[in-house]
Short mmCIF file of C-alpha atoms and ligand atoms in Angstrom, two decimals:
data_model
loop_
_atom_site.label_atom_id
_atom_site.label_comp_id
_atom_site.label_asym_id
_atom_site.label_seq_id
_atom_site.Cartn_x
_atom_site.Cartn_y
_atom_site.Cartn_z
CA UNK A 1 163.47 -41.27 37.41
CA UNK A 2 161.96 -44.61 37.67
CA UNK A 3 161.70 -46.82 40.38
CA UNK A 4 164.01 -49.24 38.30
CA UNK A 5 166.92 -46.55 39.35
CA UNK A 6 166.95 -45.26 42.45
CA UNK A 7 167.41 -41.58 42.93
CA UNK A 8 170.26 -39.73 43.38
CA UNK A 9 169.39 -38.26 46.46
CA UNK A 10 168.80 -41.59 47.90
CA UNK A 11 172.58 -42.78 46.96
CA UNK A 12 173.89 -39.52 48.13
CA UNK A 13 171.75 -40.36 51.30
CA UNK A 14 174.20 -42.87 52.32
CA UNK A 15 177.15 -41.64 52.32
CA UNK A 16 179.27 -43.20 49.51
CA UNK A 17 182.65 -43.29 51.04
CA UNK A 18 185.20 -41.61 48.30
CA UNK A 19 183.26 -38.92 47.02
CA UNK A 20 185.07 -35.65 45.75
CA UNK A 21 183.55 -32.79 48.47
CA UNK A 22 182.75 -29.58 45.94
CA UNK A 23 182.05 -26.28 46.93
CA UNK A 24 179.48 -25.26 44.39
CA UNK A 25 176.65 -28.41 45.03
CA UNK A 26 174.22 -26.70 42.71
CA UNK A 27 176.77 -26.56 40.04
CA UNK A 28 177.10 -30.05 40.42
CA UNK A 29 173.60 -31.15 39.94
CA UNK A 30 173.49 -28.94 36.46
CA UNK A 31 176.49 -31.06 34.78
CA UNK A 32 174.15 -34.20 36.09
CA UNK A 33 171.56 -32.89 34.42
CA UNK A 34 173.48 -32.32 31.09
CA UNK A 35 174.99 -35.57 31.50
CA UNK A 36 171.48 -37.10 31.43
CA UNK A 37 170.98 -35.63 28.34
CA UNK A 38 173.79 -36.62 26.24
CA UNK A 39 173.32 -39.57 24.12
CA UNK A 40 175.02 -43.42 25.13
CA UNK A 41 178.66 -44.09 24.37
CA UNK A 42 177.88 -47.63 24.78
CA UNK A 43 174.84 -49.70 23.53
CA UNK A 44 172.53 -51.92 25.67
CA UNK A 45 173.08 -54.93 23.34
CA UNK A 46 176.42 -54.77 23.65
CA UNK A 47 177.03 -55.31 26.73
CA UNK A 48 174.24 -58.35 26.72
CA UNK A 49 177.08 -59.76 24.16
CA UNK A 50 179.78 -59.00 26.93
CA UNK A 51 178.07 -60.86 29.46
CA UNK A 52 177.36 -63.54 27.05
CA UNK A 53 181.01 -63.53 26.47
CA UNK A 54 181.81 -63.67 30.12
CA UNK A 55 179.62 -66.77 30.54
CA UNK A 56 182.02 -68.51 28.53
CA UNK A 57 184.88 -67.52 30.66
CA UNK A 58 183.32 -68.34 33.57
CA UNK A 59 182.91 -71.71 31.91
CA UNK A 60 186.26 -72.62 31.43
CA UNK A 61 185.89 -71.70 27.33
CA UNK A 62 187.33 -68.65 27.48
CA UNK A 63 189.24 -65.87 29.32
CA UNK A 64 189.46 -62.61 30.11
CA UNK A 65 192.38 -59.97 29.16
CA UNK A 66 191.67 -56.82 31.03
CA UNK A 67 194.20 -53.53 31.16
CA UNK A 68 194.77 -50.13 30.83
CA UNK A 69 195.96 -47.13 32.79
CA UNK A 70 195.31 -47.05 36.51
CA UNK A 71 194.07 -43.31 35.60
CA UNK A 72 193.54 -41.90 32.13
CA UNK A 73 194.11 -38.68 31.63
CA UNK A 74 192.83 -36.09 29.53
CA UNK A 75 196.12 -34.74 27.91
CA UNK A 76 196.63 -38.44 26.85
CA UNK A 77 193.43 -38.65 24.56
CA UNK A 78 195.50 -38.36 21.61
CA UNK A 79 195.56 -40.64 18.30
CA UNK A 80 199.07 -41.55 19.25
CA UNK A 81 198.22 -42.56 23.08
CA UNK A 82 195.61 -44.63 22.38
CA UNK A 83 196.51 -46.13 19.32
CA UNK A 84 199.87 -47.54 21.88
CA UNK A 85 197.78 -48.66 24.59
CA UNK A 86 195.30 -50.50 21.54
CA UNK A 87 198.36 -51.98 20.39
CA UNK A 88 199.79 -53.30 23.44
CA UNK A 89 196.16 -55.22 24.15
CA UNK A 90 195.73 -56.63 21.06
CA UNK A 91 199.03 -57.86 20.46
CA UNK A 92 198.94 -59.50 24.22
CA UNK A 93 195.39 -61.10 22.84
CA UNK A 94 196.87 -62.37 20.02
CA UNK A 95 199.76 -63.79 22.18
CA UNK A 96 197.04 -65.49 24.41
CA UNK A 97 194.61 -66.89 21.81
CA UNK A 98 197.94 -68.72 19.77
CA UNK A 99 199.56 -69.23 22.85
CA UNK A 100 197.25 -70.73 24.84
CA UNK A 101 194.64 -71.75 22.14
CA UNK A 102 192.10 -69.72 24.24
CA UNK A 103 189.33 -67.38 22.87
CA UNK A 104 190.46 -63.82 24.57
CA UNK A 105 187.40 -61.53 25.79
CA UNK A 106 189.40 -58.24 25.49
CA UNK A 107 188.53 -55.50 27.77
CA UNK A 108 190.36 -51.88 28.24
CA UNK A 109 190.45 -50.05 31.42
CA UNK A 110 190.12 -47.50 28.93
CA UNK A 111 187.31 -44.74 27.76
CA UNK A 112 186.03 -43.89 31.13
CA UNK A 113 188.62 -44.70 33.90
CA UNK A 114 189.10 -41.21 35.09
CA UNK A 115 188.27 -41.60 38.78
CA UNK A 116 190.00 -42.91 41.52
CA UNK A 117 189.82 -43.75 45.04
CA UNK A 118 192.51 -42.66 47.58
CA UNK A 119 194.03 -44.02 50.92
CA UNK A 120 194.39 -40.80 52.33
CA UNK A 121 191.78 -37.56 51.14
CA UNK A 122 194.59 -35.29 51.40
CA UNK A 123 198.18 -35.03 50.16
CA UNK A 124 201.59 -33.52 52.09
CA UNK A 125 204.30 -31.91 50.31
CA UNK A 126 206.95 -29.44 51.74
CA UNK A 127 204.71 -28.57 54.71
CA UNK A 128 201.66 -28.19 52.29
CA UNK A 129 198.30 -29.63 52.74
CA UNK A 130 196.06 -29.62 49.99
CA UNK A 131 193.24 -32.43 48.66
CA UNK A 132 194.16 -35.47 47.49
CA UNK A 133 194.57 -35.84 43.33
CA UNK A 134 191.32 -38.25 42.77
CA UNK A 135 191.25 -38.54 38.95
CA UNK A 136 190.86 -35.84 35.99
CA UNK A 137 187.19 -36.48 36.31
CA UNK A 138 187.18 -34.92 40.03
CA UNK A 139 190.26 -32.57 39.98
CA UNK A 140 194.13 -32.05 38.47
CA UNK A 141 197.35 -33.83 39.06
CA UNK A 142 199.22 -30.52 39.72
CA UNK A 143 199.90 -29.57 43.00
CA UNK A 144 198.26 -26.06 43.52
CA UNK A 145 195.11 -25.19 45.46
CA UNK A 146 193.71 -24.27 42.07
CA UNK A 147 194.24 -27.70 40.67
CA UNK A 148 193.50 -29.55 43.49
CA UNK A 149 190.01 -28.33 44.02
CA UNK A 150 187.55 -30.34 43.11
CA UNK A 151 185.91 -28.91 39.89
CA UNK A 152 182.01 -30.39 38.72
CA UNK A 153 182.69 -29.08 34.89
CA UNK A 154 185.34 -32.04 34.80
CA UNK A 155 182.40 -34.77 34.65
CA UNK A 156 181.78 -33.42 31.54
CA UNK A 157 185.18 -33.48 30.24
CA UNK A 158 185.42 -37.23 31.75
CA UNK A 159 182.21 -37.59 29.09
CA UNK A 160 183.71 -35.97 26.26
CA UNK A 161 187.16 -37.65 26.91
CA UNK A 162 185.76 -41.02 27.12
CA UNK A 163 183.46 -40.71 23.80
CA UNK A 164 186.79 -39.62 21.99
CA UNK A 165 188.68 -42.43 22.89
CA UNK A 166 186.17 -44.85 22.33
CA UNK A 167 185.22 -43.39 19.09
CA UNK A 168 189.10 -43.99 17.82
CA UNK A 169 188.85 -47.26 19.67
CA UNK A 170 185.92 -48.29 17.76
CA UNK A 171 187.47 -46.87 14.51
CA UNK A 172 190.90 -49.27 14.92
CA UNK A 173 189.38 -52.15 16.00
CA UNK A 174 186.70 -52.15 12.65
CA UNK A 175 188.02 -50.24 10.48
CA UNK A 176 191.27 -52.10 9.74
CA UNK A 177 193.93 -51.91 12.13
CA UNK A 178 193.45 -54.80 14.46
CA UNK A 179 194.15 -57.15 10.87
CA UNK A 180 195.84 -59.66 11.78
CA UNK A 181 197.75 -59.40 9.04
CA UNK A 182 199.17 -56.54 10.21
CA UNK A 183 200.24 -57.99 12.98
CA UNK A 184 203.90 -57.77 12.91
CA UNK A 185 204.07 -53.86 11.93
CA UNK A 186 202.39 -53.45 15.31
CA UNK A 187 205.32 -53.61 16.90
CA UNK A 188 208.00 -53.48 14.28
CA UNK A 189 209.13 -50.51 15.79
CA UNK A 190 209.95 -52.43 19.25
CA UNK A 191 210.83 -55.82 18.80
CA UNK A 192 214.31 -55.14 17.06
CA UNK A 193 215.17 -54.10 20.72
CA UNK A 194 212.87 -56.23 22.90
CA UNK A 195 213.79 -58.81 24.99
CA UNK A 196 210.41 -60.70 23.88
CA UNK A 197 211.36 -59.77 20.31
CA UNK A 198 212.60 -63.80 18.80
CA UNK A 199 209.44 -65.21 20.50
CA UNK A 200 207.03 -62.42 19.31
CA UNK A 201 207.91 -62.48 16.05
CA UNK A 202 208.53 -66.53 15.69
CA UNK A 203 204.59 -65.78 16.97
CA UNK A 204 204.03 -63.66 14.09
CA UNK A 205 205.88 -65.67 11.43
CA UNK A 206 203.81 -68.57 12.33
CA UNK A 207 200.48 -66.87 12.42
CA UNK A 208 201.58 -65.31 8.63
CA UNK A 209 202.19 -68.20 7.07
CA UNK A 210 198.64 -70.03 8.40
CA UNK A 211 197.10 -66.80 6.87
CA UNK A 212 199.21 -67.33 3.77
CA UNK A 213 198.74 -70.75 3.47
CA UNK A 214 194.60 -70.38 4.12
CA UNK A 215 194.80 -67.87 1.12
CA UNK A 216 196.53 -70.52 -0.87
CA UNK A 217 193.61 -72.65 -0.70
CA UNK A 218 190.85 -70.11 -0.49
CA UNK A 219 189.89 -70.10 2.83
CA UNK A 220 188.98 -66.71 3.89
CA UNK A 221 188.88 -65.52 7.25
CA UNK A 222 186.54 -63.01 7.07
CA UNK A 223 185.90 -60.29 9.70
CA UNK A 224 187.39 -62.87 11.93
CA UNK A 225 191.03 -61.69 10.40
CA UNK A 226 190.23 -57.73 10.17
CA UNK A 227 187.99 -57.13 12.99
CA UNK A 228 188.19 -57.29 17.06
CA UNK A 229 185.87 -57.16 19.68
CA UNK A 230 187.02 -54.47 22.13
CA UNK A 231 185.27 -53.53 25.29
CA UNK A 232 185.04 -50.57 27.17
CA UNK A 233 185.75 -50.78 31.27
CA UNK A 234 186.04 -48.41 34.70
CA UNK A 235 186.00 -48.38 37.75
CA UNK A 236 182.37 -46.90 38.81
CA UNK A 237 183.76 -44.98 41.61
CA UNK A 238 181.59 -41.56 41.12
CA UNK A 239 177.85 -41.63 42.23
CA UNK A 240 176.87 -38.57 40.11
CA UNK A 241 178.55 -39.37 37.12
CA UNK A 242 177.22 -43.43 36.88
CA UNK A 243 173.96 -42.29 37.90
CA UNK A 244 173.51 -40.12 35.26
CA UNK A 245 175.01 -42.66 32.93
CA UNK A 246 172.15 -44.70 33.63
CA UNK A 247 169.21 -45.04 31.69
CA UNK A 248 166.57 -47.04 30.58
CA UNK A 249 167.18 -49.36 27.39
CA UNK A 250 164.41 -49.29 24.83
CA UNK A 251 164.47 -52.67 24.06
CA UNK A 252 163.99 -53.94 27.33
CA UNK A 253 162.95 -51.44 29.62
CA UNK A 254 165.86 -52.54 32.11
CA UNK A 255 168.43 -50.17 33.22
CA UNK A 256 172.04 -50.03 32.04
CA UNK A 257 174.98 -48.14 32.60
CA UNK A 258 175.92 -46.86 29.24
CA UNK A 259 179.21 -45.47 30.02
CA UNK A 260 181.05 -48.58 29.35
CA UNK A 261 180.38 -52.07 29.01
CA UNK A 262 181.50 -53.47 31.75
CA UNK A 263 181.92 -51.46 35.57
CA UNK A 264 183.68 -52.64 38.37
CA UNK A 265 183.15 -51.50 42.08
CA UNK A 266 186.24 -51.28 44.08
CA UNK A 267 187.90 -52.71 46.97
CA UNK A 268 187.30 -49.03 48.80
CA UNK A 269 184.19 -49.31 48.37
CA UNK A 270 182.55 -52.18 47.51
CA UNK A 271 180.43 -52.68 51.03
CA UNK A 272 176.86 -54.37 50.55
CA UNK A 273 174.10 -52.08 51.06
CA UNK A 274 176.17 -48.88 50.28
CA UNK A 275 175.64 -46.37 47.29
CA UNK A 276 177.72 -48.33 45.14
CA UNK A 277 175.87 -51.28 45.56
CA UNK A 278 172.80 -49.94 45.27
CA UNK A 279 173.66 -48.25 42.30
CA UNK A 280 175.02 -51.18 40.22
CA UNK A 281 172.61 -54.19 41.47
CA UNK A 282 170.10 -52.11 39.22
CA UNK A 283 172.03 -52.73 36.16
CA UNK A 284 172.06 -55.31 33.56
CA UNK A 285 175.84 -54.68 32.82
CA UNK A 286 178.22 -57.35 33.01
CA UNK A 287 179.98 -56.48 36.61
CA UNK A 288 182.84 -56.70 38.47
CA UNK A 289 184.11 -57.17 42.40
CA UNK A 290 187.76 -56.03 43.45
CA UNK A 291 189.19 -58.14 46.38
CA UNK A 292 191.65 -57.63 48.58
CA UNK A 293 193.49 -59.79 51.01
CA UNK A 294 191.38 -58.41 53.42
CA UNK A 295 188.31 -59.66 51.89
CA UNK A 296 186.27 -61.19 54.06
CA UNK A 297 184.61 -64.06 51.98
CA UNK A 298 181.05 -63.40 53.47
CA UNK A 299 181.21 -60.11 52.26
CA UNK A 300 182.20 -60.61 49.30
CA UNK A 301 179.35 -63.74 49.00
CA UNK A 302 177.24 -61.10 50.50
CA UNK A 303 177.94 -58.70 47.62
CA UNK A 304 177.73 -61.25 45.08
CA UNK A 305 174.55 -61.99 46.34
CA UNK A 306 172.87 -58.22 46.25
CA UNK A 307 174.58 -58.11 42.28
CA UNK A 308 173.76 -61.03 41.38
CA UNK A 309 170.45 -62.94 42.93
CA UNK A 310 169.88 -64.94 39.67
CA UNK A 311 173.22 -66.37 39.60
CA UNK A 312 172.93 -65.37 36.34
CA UNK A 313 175.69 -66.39 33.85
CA UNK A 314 178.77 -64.01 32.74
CA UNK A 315 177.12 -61.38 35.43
CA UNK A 316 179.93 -61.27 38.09
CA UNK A 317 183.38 -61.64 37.46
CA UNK A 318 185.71 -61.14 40.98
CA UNK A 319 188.90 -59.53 40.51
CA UNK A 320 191.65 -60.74 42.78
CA UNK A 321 193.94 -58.22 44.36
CA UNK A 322 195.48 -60.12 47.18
CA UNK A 323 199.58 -59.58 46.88
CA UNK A 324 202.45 -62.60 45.81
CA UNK A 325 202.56 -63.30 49.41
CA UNK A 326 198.99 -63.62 50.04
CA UNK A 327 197.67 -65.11 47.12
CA UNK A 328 198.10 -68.90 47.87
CA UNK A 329 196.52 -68.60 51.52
CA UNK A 330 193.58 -66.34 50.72
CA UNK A 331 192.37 -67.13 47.26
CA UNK A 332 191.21 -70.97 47.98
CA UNK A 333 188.60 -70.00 51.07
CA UNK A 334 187.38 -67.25 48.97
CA UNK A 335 187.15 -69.61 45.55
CA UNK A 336 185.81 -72.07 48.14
CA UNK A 337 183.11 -70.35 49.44
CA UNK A 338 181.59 -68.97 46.36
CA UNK A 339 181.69 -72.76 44.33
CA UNK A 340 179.79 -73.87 47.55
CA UNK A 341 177.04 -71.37 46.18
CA UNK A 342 176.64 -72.94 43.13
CA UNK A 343 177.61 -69.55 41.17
CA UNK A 344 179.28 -69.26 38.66
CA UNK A 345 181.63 -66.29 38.78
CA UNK A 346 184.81 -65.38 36.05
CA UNK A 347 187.91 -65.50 38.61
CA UNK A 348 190.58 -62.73 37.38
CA UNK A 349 193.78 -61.51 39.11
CA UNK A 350 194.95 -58.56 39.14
CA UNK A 351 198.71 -59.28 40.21
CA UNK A 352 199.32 -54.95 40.36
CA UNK A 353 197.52 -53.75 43.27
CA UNK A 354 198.41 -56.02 46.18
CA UNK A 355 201.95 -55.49 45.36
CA UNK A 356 202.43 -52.19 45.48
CA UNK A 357 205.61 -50.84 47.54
CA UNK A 358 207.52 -46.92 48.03
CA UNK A 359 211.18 -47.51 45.91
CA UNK A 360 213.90 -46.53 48.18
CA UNK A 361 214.10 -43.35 46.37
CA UNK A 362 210.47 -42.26 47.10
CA UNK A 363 208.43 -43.67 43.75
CA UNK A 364 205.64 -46.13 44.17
CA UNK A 365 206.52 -49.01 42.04
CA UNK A 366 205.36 -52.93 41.81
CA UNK A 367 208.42 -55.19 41.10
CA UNK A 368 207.74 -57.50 38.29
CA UNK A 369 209.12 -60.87 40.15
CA UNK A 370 206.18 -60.21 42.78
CA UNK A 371 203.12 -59.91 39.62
CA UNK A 372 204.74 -62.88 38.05
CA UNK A 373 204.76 -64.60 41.54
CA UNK A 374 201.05 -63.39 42.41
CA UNK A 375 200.06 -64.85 39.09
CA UNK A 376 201.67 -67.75 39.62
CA UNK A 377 199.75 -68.48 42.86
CA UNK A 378 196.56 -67.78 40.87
CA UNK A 379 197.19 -70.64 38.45
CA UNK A 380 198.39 -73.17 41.47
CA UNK A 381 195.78 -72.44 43.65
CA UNK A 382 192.68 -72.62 40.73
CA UNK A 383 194.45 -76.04 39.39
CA UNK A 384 194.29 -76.95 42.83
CA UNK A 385 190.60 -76.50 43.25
CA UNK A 386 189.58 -77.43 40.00
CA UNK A 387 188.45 -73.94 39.07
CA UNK A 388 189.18 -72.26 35.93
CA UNK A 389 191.45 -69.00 36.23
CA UNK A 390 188.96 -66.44 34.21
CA UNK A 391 191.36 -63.60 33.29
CA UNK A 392 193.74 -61.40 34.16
CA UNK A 393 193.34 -57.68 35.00
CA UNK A 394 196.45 -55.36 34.27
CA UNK A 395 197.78 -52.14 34.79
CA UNK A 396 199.61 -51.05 31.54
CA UNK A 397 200.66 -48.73 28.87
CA UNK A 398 202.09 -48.77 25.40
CA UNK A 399 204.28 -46.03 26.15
CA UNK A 400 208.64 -47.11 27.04
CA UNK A 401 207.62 -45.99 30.82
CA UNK A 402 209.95 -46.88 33.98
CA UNK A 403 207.43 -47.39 36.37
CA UNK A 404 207.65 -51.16 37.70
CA UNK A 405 211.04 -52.58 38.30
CA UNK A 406 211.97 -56.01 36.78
CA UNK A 407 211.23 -57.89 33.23
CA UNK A 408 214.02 -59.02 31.10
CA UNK A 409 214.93 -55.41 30.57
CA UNK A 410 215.63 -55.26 34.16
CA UNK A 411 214.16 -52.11 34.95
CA UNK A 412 215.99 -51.12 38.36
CA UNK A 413 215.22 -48.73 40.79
CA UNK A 414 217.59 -45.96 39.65
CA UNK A 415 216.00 -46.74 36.29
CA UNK A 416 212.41 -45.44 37.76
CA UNK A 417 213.00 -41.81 37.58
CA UNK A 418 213.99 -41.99 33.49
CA UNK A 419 210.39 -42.16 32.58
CA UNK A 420 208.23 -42.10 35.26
CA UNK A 421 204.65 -40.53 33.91
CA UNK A 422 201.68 -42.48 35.79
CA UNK A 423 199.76 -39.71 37.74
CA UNK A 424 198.26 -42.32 39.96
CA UNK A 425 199.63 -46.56 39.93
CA UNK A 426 202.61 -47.48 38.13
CA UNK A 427 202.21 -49.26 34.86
CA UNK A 428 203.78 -52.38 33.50
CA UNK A 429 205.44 -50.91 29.90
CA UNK A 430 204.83 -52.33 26.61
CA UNK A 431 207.79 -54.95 26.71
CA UNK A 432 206.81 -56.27 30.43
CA UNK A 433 203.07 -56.32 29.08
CA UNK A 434 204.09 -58.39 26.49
CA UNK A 435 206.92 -60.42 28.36
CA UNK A 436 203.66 -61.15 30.86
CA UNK A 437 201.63 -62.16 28.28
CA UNK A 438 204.00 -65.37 27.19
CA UNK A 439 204.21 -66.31 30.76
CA UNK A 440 200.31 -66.25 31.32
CA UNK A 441 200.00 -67.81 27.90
CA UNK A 442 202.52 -70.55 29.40
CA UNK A 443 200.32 -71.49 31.68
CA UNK A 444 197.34 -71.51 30.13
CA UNK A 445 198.35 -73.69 27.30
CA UNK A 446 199.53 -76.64 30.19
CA UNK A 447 195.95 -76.73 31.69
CA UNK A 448 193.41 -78.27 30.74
CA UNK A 449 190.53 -76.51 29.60
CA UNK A 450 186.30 -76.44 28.46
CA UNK A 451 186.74 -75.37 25.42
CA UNK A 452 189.64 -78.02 23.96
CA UNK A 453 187.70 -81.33 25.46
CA UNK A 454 185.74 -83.17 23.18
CA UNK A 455 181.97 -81.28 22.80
CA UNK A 456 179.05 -83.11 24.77
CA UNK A 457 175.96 -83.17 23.79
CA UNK A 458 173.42 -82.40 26.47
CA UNK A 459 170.63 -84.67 24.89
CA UNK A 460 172.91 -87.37 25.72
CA UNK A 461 174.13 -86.76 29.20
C1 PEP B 1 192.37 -49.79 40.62
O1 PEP B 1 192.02 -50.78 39.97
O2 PEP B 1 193.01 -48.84 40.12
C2 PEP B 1 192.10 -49.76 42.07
C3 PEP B 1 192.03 -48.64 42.75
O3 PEP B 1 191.99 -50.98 42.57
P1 PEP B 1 191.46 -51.52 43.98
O4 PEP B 1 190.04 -51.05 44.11
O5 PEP B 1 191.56 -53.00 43.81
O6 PEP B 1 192.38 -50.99 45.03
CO1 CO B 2 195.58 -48.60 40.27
#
């Protein structure tokens, strides 16, 4: 270990809150050490080009799409799953960038989002105690003392897992599939029935016949047409796991996580000076700050300040999590306070988490009137300010799932229980992903923005 990491003991040393407790300690410290050993699933330089990226969201000349499951799983790396939750992002992206005339820095809570914190350690059914389900990295979904108990070997799985899916990921967004002008068999097999159907594929027509028409008079698009960029994103919840995901880059010498391109530390346990902290001021990743509508903004400025001393650009971007109620009185001290700073962070909401509520008939759900209205507030209140509304973070899925009520398919809460398959947050499905994407791309396309004002040159400011 260098001194450019710290050392795992030292992490471990204070306590990160939201740890898995294991019963075999030394086993624990052999996966780590075979972790250490296996090679990158994610490359320095890209995620220098991420952060590069970022800066241009957090200048107003670009923004951020980020979504995926709240918690992978490993039965769902499959061709089929991934290629659906692939599908749903690109086609929102593509929704965004005509929309809204917008580059779209796309971003998949996907490939490494196996982990996840919990309000309470344990779980209660029928009289039973056992620990709490905290992600198929830590231990299973099903409810036996078996499952439940937190098992070392699945860090490795979480590795394997996540190299699969990226590898697939990396395959379909290269290799052909993301061509735009395939863009309408994406979801040919949905829009027939989809409420979003007339304006998706008026979308698609439109976008065909610029294609066609470009072909007509020789203009080829290039990779631009065939090719996406894609980037990998989790939560960096597990100190064993990101530590050993660490390493040194050869080009540099600097330390990056290369587990994904982009890590975010969450609202459980994003306190300055913890592990987490600690772990992920070291890197030169492109990060990420949950807040909730507890935030208190000098923590968060405090935070922002241990991650980010340099105020360098496209480092930070905070994600929002504040509730439809919340969002208009909380969001403009916290945007506030961090402008007064002179940094420049990328401002995303994430319109799931701080509008979560228990269904009547016992299923967590999110309605989707309250992440419409959440988002809503995030527009007003950065218009407001003068700020530029970064991105939006999402929980979603490809899959037909009845997991949030709402969207013009009017998912209601007897509806919940037809197809109800998150093991952790409920998921916007593909038609309410899509639905949400018009109405952010609404919004975007009214405001005015960096990257559609005339160019200035700086030699003559
Ligand atoms: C999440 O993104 O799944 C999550 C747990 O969020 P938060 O840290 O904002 O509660
Ligand atoms: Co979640």
């Amino acid at each position: 270990m260098t001194d450019l990491i710290p050392a795992l003991d030292a992490l471990r040393a204070l306590n990160p809150p939201q740890q898995p407790v294991y019963d075999d300690p030394a086993r624990v410290d052999e996966v780590v050490s075979q972790l250490r050993r296996l090679p990158p699933l994610v490359f320095a330089g890209e995620c220098d080009d991420l952060k590069a990226r970022l800066a241009q969201a957090a200048a107003g000349k670009a923004f951020v799409l980020q979504g995926g499951d709240c918690a992978e799983t490993f039965d769902t790396v499959t061709a089929a799953s991934i290629q659906r939750r692939l599908r749903v992002l690109l086609s929102m992206g593509v929704v965004l960038t005509y929309a809204a005339e917008v580059p779209v820095i796309k971003i998949g809570r996907m490939a490494g989002q196996y982990a996840k914190p919990r309000s309470k350690p344990t779980e209660t059914r029928g009289g039973v105690e056992l620990p709490a389900y905290r992600g198929d990295a830590v231990n299973g979904f099903d409810f036996t003392p078996e499952s439940r108990r937190p098992d070392p070997d699945r860090l490795l799985r979480a590795y394997y897992a996540s190299a699969a899916t990226l590898n697939l990921v990396r395959a379909f967004v290269k290799g052909g599939f993301a061509d735009l002008r395939a863009m309408h068999s994406w979801n040919a097999d949905f829009v027939r029935k989809a409420h979003v159907s007339a304006r998706y594929e008026q979308l698609t027509g439109e976008i065909d016949r610029a294609l066609a028409f470009m072909a007509t008079i020789g203009v080829d698009g290039g990779e631009a047409f065939r090719t996406v960029d894609f980037w990998a994103s989790h939560e960096a919840l597990l100190i064993d796991y990101e530590h050993a995901l660490t390493r040194i880059d050869s080009r540099t010498a600097l330390p990056y996580n290369v587990g994904g391109h982009l890590l975010w530390v969450g609202e459980r346990t994003r306190l300055p000076g913890g592990a987490h902290a600690e772990l992920l001021k070291r890197l030169r990743n492109p990060l990420g700050i949950k807040a909730g509508p507890n935030a208190n903004p000098d923590d968060i400025l405090r935070l922002a300040d241990e991650l980010d001393p340099a105020h360098e650009p496209g480092r930070l971007m905070v994600i929002t999590r504040l509730g439809a109620d919340r969002v208009r009185s909380v969001l403009p001290p916290l945007v506030n306070a961090m402008e007064a700073t002179g940094r420049k962070v990328v401002w995303v909401c994430d319109p799931m988490h701080g509008n979560t509520f228990e269904s009547g008939t016992g299923y967590k759900t999110r309605s989707f009137a309250d992440v419409t209205a959440e988002l809503d507030g995030f527009f007003d209140v950065h218009a407001e300010l003068g700020t530029w509304p970064g991105g939006v973070h999402f929980e979603l899925t490809g899959d037909d799932v009845t997991e949030c009520v709402g969207g013009a398919a009017d998912v209601s809460v007897d509806d919940l229980a037809n197809a109800y398959e998150t093991v952790c947050d409920p998921r916007l499905n593909r038609q309410q992903s899509l639905e949400l994407a018009f109405m952010v791309a609404d919004r975007l396309s009214h405001l005015e923005h960096a990257s559609r004002r005339a160019p200035v040159m700086p030699d003559v400011l």
